[in-house]
PDB file of C-alpha atoms in Angstrom:
ATOM      1  CA  MET A   1      84.448   6.060  16.289  1.00 65.00           C
ATOM      2  CA  ARG A   2      85.608   2.665  15.081  1.00 81.00           C
ATOM      3  CA  LEU A   3      83.163  -0.092  16.007  1.00 85.00           C
ATOM      4  CA  PRO A   4      83.832  -3.831  16.024  1.00 88.00           C
ATOM      5  CA  ALA A   5      82.571  -5.426  12.799  1.00 89.00           C
ATOM      6  CA  ALA A   6      79.517  -7.079  14.384  1.00 91.00           C
ATOM      7  CA  ALA A   7      78.466  -3.843  16.099  1.00 92.00           C
ATOM      8  CA  ARG A   8      78.955  -1.865  12.878  1.00 94.00           C
ATOM      9  CA  ARG A   9      76.856  -4.365  10.950  1.00 93.00           C
ATOM     10  CA  ARG A  10      74.055  -4.067  13.535  1.00 93.00           C
ATOM     11  CA  GLN A  11      74.268  -0.282  13.319  1.00 94.00           C
ATOM     12  CA  LEU A  12      74.075  -0.363   9.514  1.00 95.00           C
ATOM     13  CA  LEU A  13      71.044  -2.650   9.613  1.00 94.00           C
ATOM     14  CA  GLY A  14      69.320  -0.340  12.103  1.00 92.00           C
ATOM     15  CA  VAL A  15      69.986   2.711   9.948  1.00 94.00           C
ATOM     16  CA  ALA A  16      68.839   0.833   6.845  1.00 94.00           C
ATOM     17  CA  LEU A  17      65.574  -0.100   8.548  1.00 91.00           C
ATOM     18  CA  ASP A  18      64.869   3.562   9.300  1.00 90.00           C
ATOM     19  CA  ILE A  19      65.843   4.853   5.862  1.00 93.00           C
ATOM     20  CA  PHE A  20      64.080   2.115   3.895  1.00 92.00           C
ATOM     21  CA  GLY A  21      61.035   2.696   6.092  1.00 88.00           C
ATOM     22  CA  GLU A  22      61.025   6.410   5.324  1.00 89.00           C
ATOM     23  CA  ARG A  23      61.912   6.353   1.632  1.00 91.00           C
ATOM     24  CA  GLY A  24      61.315   2.842   0.376  1.00 92.00           C
ATOM     25  CA  PHE A  25      63.793   0.523  -1.288  1.00 92.00           C
ATOM     26  CA  HIS A  26      63.987   2.142  -4.724  1.00 94.00           C
ATOM     27  CA  ALA A  27      64.307   5.717  -3.447  1.00 94.00           C
ATOM     28  CA  THR A  28      67.179   4.802  -1.112  1.00 95.00           C
ATOM     29  CA  SER A  29      70.759   4.660  -2.350  1.00 96.00           C
ATOM     30  CA  MET A  30      73.814   3.132  -0.747  1.00 96.00           C
ATOM     31  CA  ASN A  31      75.132   6.675  -0.481  1.00 96.00           C
ATOM     32  CA  ASP A  32      72.021   7.666   1.523  1.00 96.00           C
ATOM     33  CA  LEU A  33      72.578   4.723   3.853  1.00 96.00           C
ATOM     34  CA  ALA A  34      76.282   5.419   4.341  1.00 97.00           C
ATOM     35  CA  GLU A  35      75.616   9.103   5.007  1.00 97.00           C
ATOM     36  CA  ALA A  36      72.842   8.354   7.517  1.00 97.00           C
ATOM     37  CA  ALA A  37      75.111   5.852   9.306  1.00 95.00           C
ATOM     38  CA  GLY A  38      78.014   8.307   9.389  1.00 95.00           C
ATOM     39  CA  VAL A  39      80.324   6.013   7.432  1.00 95.00           C
ATOM     40  CA  THR A  40      81.835   6.022   3.967  1.00 95.00           C
ATOM     41  CA  LYS A  41      80.446   3.907   1.144  1.00 96.00           C
ATOM     42  CA  PRO A  42      83.513   1.634   1.227  1.00 95.00           C
ATOM     43  CA  VAL A  43      82.723   0.821   4.880  1.00 94.00           C
ATOM     44  CA  LEU A  44      79.129   0.014   3.926  1.00 96.00           C
ATOM     45  CA  TYR A  45      80.337  -2.193   1.074  1.00 96.00           C
ATOM     46  CA  GLN A  46      82.682  -4.045   3.450  1.00 95.00           C
ATOM     47  CA  HIS A  47      79.562  -5.349   5.171  1.00 96.00           C
ATOM     48  CA  PHE A  48      77.092  -5.635   2.275  1.00 96.00           C
ATOM     49  CA  SER A  49      77.960  -6.177  -1.365  1.00 96.00           C
ATOM     50  CA  SER A  50      74.785  -4.475  -2.564  1.00 96.00           C
ATOM     51  CA  LYS A  51      71.664  -2.651  -1.461  1.00 96.00           C
ATOM     52  CA  ARG A  52      69.692  -5.775  -2.309  1.00 95.00           C
ATOM     53  CA  GLU A  53      71.854  -7.931  -0.041  1.00 96.00           C
ATOM     54  CA  LEU A  54      71.430  -5.456   2.819  1.00 95.00           C
ATOM     55  CA  PHE A  55      67.658  -5.308   2.273  1.00 95.00           C
ATOM     56  CA  LEU A  56      67.310  -9.098   2.104  1.00 94.00           C
ATOM     57  CA  GLU A  57      69.299  -9.528   5.306  1.00 94.00           C
ATOM     58  CA  LEU A  58      67.090  -6.961   6.987  1.00 92.00           C
ATOM     59  CA  LEU A  59      63.956  -8.798   5.845  1.00 91.00           C
ATOM     60  CA  ALA A  60      65.379 -12.135   7.009  1.00 93.00           C
ATOM     61  CA  GLU A  61      66.202 -10.671  10.418  1.00 91.00           C
ATOM     62  CA  ILE A  62      62.730  -9.169  10.830  1.00 90.00           C
ATOM     63  CA  GLY A  63      61.091 -12.394   9.651  1.00 91.00           C
ATOM     64  CA  ALA A  64      63.135 -14.498  12.066  1.00 93.00           C
ATOM     65  CA  ASP A  65      62.229 -12.194  14.944  1.00 92.00           C
ATOM     66  CA  LEU A  66      58.521 -12.394  14.114  1.00 92.00           C
ATOM     67  CA  SER A  67      58.655 -16.184  13.693  1.00 93.00           C
ATOM     68  CA  SER A  68      60.324 -16.523  17.071  1.00 95.00           C
ATOM     69  CA  VAL A  69      57.719 -14.348  18.784  1.00 94.00           C
ATOM     70  CA  ILE A  70      54.833 -16.331  17.285  1.00 94.00           C
ATOM     71  CA  ALA A  71      56.484 -19.692  18.013  1.00 95.00           C
ATOM     72  CA  LYS A  72      56.975 -18.793  21.679  1.00 96.00           C
ATOM     73  CA  ALA A  73      53.348 -17.680  21.957  1.00 95.00           C
ATOM     74  CA  THR A  74      51.901 -20.817  20.377  1.00 94.00           C
ATOM     75  CA  VAL A  75      54.169 -23.674  21.426  1.00 94.00           C
ATOM     76  CA  ASP A  76      52.368 -24.541  24.669  1.00 95.00           C
ATOM     77  CA  GLN A  77      48.809 -24.140  23.393  1.00 93.00           C
ATOM     78  CA  SER A  78      46.774 -27.329  23.432  1.00 90.00           C
ATOM     79  CA  SER A  79      44.407 -26.705  20.528  1.00 88.00           C
ATOM     80  CA  THR A  80      44.708 -25.359  17.045  1.00 86.00           C
ATOM     81  CA  ARG A  81      42.246 -22.621  17.948  1.00 83.00           C
ATOM     82  CA  GLN A  82      44.378 -21.528  20.931  1.00 88.00           C
ATOM     83  CA  GLN A  83      47.482 -21.577  18.755  1.00 90.00           C
ATOM     84  CA  LEU A  84      45.751 -19.386  16.212  1.00 86.00           C
ATOM     85  CA  GLU A  85      44.428 -16.926  18.816  1.00 84.00           C
ATOM     86  CA  HIS A  86      47.759 -16.669  20.644  1.00 89.00           C
ATOM     87  CA  GLY A  87      49.595 -16.428  17.326  1.00 90.00           C
ATOM     88  CA  PHE A  88      47.420 -13.506  16.226  1.00 84.00           C
ATOM     89  CA  ASP A  89      47.820 -11.821  19.617  1.00 85.00           C
ATOM     90  CA  ALA A  90      51.605 -12.233  19.479  1.00 89.00           C
ATOM     91  CA  TYR A  91      51.733 -10.918  15.923  1.00 87.00           C
ATOM     92  CA  PHE A  92      49.725  -7.809  16.713  1.00 83.00           C
ATOM     93  CA  ALA A  93      51.658  -7.163  19.941  1.00 85.00           C
ATOM     94  CA  TRP A  94      54.880  -7.423  17.907  1.00 87.00           C
ATOM     95  CA  VAL A  95      53.543  -5.002  15.279  1.00 82.00           C
ATOM     96  CA  GLU A  96      52.513  -2.518  17.949  1.00 81.00           C
ATOM     97  CA  LYS A  97      55.746  -2.800  19.955  1.00 81.00           C
ATOM     98  CA  ASP A  98      58.246  -2.867  17.099  1.00 71.00           C
ATOM     99  CA  TRP A  99      56.437  -0.802  14.488  1.00 68.00           C
ATOM    100  CA  GLY A 100      54.306   1.570  16.552  1.00 65.00           C
ATOM    101  CA  VAL A 101      51.079   0.544  14.828  1.00 63.00           C
ATOM    102  CA  SER A 102      48.149   0.282  17.210  1.00 63.00           C
ATOM    103  CA  VAL A 103      45.925  -2.757  16.783  1.00 61.00           C
ATOM    104  CA  PRO A 104      42.628  -3.276  18.638  1.00 57.00           C
ATOM    105  CA  THR A 105      42.938  -5.627  21.615  1.00 57.00           C
ATOM    106  CA  GLY A 106      41.555  -9.103  20.986  1.00 52.00           C
ATOM    107  CA  TRP A 107      41.590  -8.763  17.204  1.00 53.00           C
ATOM    108  CA  GLY A 108      42.938 -12.296  16.830  1.00 52.00           C
ATOM    109  CA  LYS A 109      40.030 -13.745  18.785  1.00 52.00           C
ATOM    110  CA  LEU A 110      37.585 -11.656  16.761  1.00 52.00           C
ATOM    111  CA  GLN A 111      39.098 -12.903  13.505  1.00 52.00           C
ATOM    112  CA  VAL A 112      38.765 -16.530  14.635  1.00 50.00           C
ATOM    113  CA  CYS A 113      35.121 -15.952  15.643  1.00 51.00           C
ATOM    114  CA  VAL A 114      34.248 -14.789  12.122  1.00 50.00           C
ATOM    115  CA  TYR A 115      34.287 -18.456  11.133  1.00 52.00           C
ATOM    116  CA  PRO A 116      31.937 -20.340  13.480  1.00 54.00           C
ATOM    117  CA  ASP A 117      33.335 -23.729  12.455  1.00 59.00           C
ATOM    118  CA  TYR A 118      36.969 -22.624  12.321  1.00 55.00           C
ATOM    119  CA  ASP A 119      38.282 -25.620  14.274  1.00 58.00           C
ATOM    120  CA  SER A 120      36.913 -28.013  11.637  1.00 61.00           C
ATOM    121  CA  PHE A 121      38.344 -25.859   8.888  1.00 56.00           C
ATOM    122  CA  LEU A 122      41.776 -25.911  10.532  1.00 56.00           C
ATOM    123  CA  LYS A 123      41.664 -29.668  11.094  1.00 60.00           C
ATOM    124  CA  GLY A 124      40.777 -30.151   7.447  1.00 58.00           C
ATOM    125  CA  THR A 125      43.623 -27.923   6.376  1.00 49.00           C
ATOM    126  CA  ALA A 126      46.056 -29.801   8.631  1.00 48.00           C
ATOM    127  CA  ALA A 127      44.806 -33.138   7.294  1.00 51.00           C
ATOM    128  CA  ASP A 128      45.336 -31.893   3.738  1.00 50.00           C
ATOM    129  CA  ARG A 129      48.947 -31.115   4.627  1.00 50.00           C
ATOM    130  CA  GLY A 130      49.347 -34.325   6.643  1.00 53.00           C
ATOM    131  CA  THR A 131      50.170 -32.360   9.820  1.00 50.00           C
ATOM    132  CA  GLN A 132      47.273 -32.994  12.214  1.00 49.00           C
TER     133      GLN A 132
END
């Protein structure tokens, strides 16, 4: 079935995520990816000039998704501590939802509590960067 270019690209990225996840980058060939996607290598190369390009785009897409999730969770928090706690919670919820890895509930809050004076530490770090 012939897919529109954007849909085909999305399909190829989805297949690549699965195959890279199973085999790793080095053990995966463009032929493996094309075969798993049900396309020929020329079709794959129409969308990505190399395995590296495909992998980097996949990483960029995953990174952008994670950044968006954390930004939405932290934007309305009034303190650095709340931003950190909500950011951790959003990260671990994302990992569990998208990657199927179970993380203990409240881990972000536990991590913050390990440092009793964490707020001062964070303020110092922000001051060092000039971003209080």
